[in-house]
mmCIF file of C-alpha atoms in Angstrom:
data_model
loop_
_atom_site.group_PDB
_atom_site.id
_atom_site.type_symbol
_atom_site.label_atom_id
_atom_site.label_comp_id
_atom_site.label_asym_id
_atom_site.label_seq_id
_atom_site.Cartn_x
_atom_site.Cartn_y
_atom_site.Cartn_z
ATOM 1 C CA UNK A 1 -0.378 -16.934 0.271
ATOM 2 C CA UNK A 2 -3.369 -18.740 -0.584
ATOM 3 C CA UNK A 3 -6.460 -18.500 1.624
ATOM 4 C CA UNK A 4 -10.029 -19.625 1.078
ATOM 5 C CA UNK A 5 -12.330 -17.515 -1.354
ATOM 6 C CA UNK A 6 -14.860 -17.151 1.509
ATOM 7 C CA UNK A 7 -12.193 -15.194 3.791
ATOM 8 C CA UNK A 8 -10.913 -13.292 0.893
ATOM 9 C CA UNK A 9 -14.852 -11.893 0.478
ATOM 10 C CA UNK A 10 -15.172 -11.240 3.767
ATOM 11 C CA UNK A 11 -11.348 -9.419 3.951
ATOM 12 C CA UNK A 12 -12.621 -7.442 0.767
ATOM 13 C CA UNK A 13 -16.184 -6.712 2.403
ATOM 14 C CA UNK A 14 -14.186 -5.352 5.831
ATOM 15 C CA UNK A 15 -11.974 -3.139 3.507
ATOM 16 C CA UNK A 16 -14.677 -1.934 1.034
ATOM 17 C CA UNK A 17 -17.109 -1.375 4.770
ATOM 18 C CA UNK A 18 -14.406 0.684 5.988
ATOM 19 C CA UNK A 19 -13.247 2.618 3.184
ATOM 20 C CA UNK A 20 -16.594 3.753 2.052
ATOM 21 C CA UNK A 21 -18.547 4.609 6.518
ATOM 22 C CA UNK A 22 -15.082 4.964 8.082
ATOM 23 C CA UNK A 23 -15.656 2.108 10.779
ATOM 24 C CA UNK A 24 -17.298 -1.095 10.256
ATOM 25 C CA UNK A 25 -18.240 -3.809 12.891
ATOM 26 C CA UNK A 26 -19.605 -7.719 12.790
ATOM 27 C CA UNK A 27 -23.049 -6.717 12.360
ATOM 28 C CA UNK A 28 -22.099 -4.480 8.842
ATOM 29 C CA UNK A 29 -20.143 -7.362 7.513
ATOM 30 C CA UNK A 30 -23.552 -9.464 8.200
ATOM 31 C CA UNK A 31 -25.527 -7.342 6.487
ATOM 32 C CA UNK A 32 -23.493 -6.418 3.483
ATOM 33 C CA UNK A 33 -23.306 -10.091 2.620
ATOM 34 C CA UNK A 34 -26.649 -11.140 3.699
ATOM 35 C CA UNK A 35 -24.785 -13.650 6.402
ATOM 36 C CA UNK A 36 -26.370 -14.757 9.937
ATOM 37 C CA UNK A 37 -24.157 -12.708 12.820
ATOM 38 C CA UNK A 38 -23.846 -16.069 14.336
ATOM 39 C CA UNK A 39 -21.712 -17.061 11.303
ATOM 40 C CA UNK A 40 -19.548 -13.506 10.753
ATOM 41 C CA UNK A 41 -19.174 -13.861 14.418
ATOM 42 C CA UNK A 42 -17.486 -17.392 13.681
ATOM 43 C CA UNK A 43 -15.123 -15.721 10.822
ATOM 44 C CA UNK A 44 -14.346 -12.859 12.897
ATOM 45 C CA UNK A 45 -13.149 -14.729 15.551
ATOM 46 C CA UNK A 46 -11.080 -17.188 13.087
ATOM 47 C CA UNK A 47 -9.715 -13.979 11.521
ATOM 48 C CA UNK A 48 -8.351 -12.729 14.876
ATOM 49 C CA UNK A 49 -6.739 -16.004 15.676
ATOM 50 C CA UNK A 50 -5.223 -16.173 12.042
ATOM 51 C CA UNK A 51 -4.102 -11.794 12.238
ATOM 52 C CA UNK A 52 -6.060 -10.552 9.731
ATOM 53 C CA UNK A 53 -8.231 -8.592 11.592
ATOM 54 C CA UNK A 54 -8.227 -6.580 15.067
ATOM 55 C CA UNK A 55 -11.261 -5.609 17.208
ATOM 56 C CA UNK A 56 -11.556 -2.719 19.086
ATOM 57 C CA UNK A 57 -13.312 -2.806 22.516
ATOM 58 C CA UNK A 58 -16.323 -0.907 20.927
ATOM 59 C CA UNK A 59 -16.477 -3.904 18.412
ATOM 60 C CA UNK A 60 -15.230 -1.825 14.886
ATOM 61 C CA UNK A 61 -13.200 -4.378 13.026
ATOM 62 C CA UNK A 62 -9.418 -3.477 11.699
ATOM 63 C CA UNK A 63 -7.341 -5.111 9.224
ATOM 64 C CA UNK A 64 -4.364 -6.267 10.384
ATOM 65 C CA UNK A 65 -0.704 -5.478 7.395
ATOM 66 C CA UNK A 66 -1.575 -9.597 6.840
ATOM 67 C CA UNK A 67 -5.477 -8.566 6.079
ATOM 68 C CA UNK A 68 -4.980 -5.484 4.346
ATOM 69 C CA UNK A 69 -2.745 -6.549 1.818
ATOM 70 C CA UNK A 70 -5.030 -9.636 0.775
ATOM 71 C CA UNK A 71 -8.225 -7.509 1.049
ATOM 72 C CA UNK A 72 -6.719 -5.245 -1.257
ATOM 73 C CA UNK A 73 -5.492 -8.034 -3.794
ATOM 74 C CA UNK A 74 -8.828 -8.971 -4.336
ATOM 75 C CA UNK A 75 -10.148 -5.716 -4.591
ATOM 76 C CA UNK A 76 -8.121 -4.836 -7.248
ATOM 77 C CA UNK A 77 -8.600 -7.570 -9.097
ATOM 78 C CA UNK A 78 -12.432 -7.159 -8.697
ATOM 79 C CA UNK A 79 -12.419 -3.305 -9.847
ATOM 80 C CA UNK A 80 -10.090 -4.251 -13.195
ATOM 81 C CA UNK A 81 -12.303 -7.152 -14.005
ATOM 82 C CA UNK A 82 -15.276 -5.373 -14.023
ATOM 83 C CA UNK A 83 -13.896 -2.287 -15.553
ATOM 84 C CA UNK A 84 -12.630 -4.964 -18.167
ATOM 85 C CA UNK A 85 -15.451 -6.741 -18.779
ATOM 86 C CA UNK A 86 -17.369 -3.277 -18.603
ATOM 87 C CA UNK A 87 -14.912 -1.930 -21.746
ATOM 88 C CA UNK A 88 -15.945 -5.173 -23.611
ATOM 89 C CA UNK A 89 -19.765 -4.471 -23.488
ATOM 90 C CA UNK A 90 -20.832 -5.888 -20.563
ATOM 91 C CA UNK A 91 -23.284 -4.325 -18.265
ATOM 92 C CA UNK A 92 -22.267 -2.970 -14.806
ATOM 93 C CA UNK A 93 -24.152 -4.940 -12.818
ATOM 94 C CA UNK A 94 -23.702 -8.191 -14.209
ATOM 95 C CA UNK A 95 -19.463 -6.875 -14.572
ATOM 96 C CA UNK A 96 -19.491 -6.569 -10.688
ATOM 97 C CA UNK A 97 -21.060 -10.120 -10.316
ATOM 98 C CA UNK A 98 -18.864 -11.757 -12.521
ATOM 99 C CA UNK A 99 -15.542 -10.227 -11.355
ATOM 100 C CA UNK A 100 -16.865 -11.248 -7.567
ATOM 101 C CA UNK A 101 -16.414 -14.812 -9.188
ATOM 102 C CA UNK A 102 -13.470 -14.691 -11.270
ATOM 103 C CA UNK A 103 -11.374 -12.316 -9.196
ATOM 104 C CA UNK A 104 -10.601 -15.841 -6.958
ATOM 105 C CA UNK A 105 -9.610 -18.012 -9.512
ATOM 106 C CA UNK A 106 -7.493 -15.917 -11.935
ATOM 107 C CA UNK A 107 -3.874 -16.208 -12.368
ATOM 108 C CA UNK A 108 -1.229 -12.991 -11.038
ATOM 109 C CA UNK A 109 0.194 -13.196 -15.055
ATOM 110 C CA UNK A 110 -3.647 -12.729 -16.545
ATOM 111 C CA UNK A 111 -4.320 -9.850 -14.320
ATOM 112 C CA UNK A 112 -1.138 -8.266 -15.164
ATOM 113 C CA UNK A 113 -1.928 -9.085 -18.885
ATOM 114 C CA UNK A 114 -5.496 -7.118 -18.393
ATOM 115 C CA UNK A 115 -3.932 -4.247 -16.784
ATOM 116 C CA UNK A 116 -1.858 -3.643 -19.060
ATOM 117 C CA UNK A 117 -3.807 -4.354 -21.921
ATOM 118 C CA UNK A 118 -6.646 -2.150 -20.245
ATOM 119 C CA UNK A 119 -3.921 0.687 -19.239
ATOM 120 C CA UNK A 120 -5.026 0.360 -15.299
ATOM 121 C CA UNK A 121 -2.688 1.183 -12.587
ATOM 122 C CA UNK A 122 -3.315 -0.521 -9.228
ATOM 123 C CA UNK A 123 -5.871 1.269 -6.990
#
């Protein structure tokens, strides 16, 4: 299933939100990417339509099976990029930006290759 790099952010953003405060709503999405609320609001709403997301009547945002499983598909592939290009010198910060970019546009058979090269296991 391919979906657009902007929804897998956001999908990652929800997960990462969630997994590090517990809950996370519209407005933490907005802020965590630096995004009007007008325009999370917009992707939220897509997101519901599409099942990748619930909302609860108090507004906390859920990943749906659908959402979950691509949210953390890109996160993995974000944490063993940067923990690869990390290994190869490169500094953490700049690692994290980088693998935000790349994690998109690399292939299932070069990410295996890295794991296995690197020794990761899937997080």
């Amino acid at each position: 299933m391919k979906i657009q790099e902007s929804a897998e952010n956001y999908l990652e953003t929800i997960y990462i939100l969630k997994k590090k405060n517990g809950s996370v709503r519209s407005i933490d999405v907005a802020n965590e990417l630096s995004f009007s609320k007008a325009s999370v609001s917009v992707a939220m709403k897509s997101f519901r339509e599409e099942d990748y997301i619930t909302v609860d009547d108090d507004g906390t945002l859920n990943l749906t099976e659908k959402g979950l499983e691509i949210a953390l598909r890109v996160y993995e592939r974000h944490e063993i990029l940067a923990k690869a290009l990390m290994a190869l010198g490169v500094d953490e910060e700049t690692a994290y930006e980088d693998a935000c970019r790349i994690e998109h546009y690399i292939s299932d058979k070069s990410i295996k290759k890295i794991k296995e090269h690197f020794g990761e296991k899937s997080v």
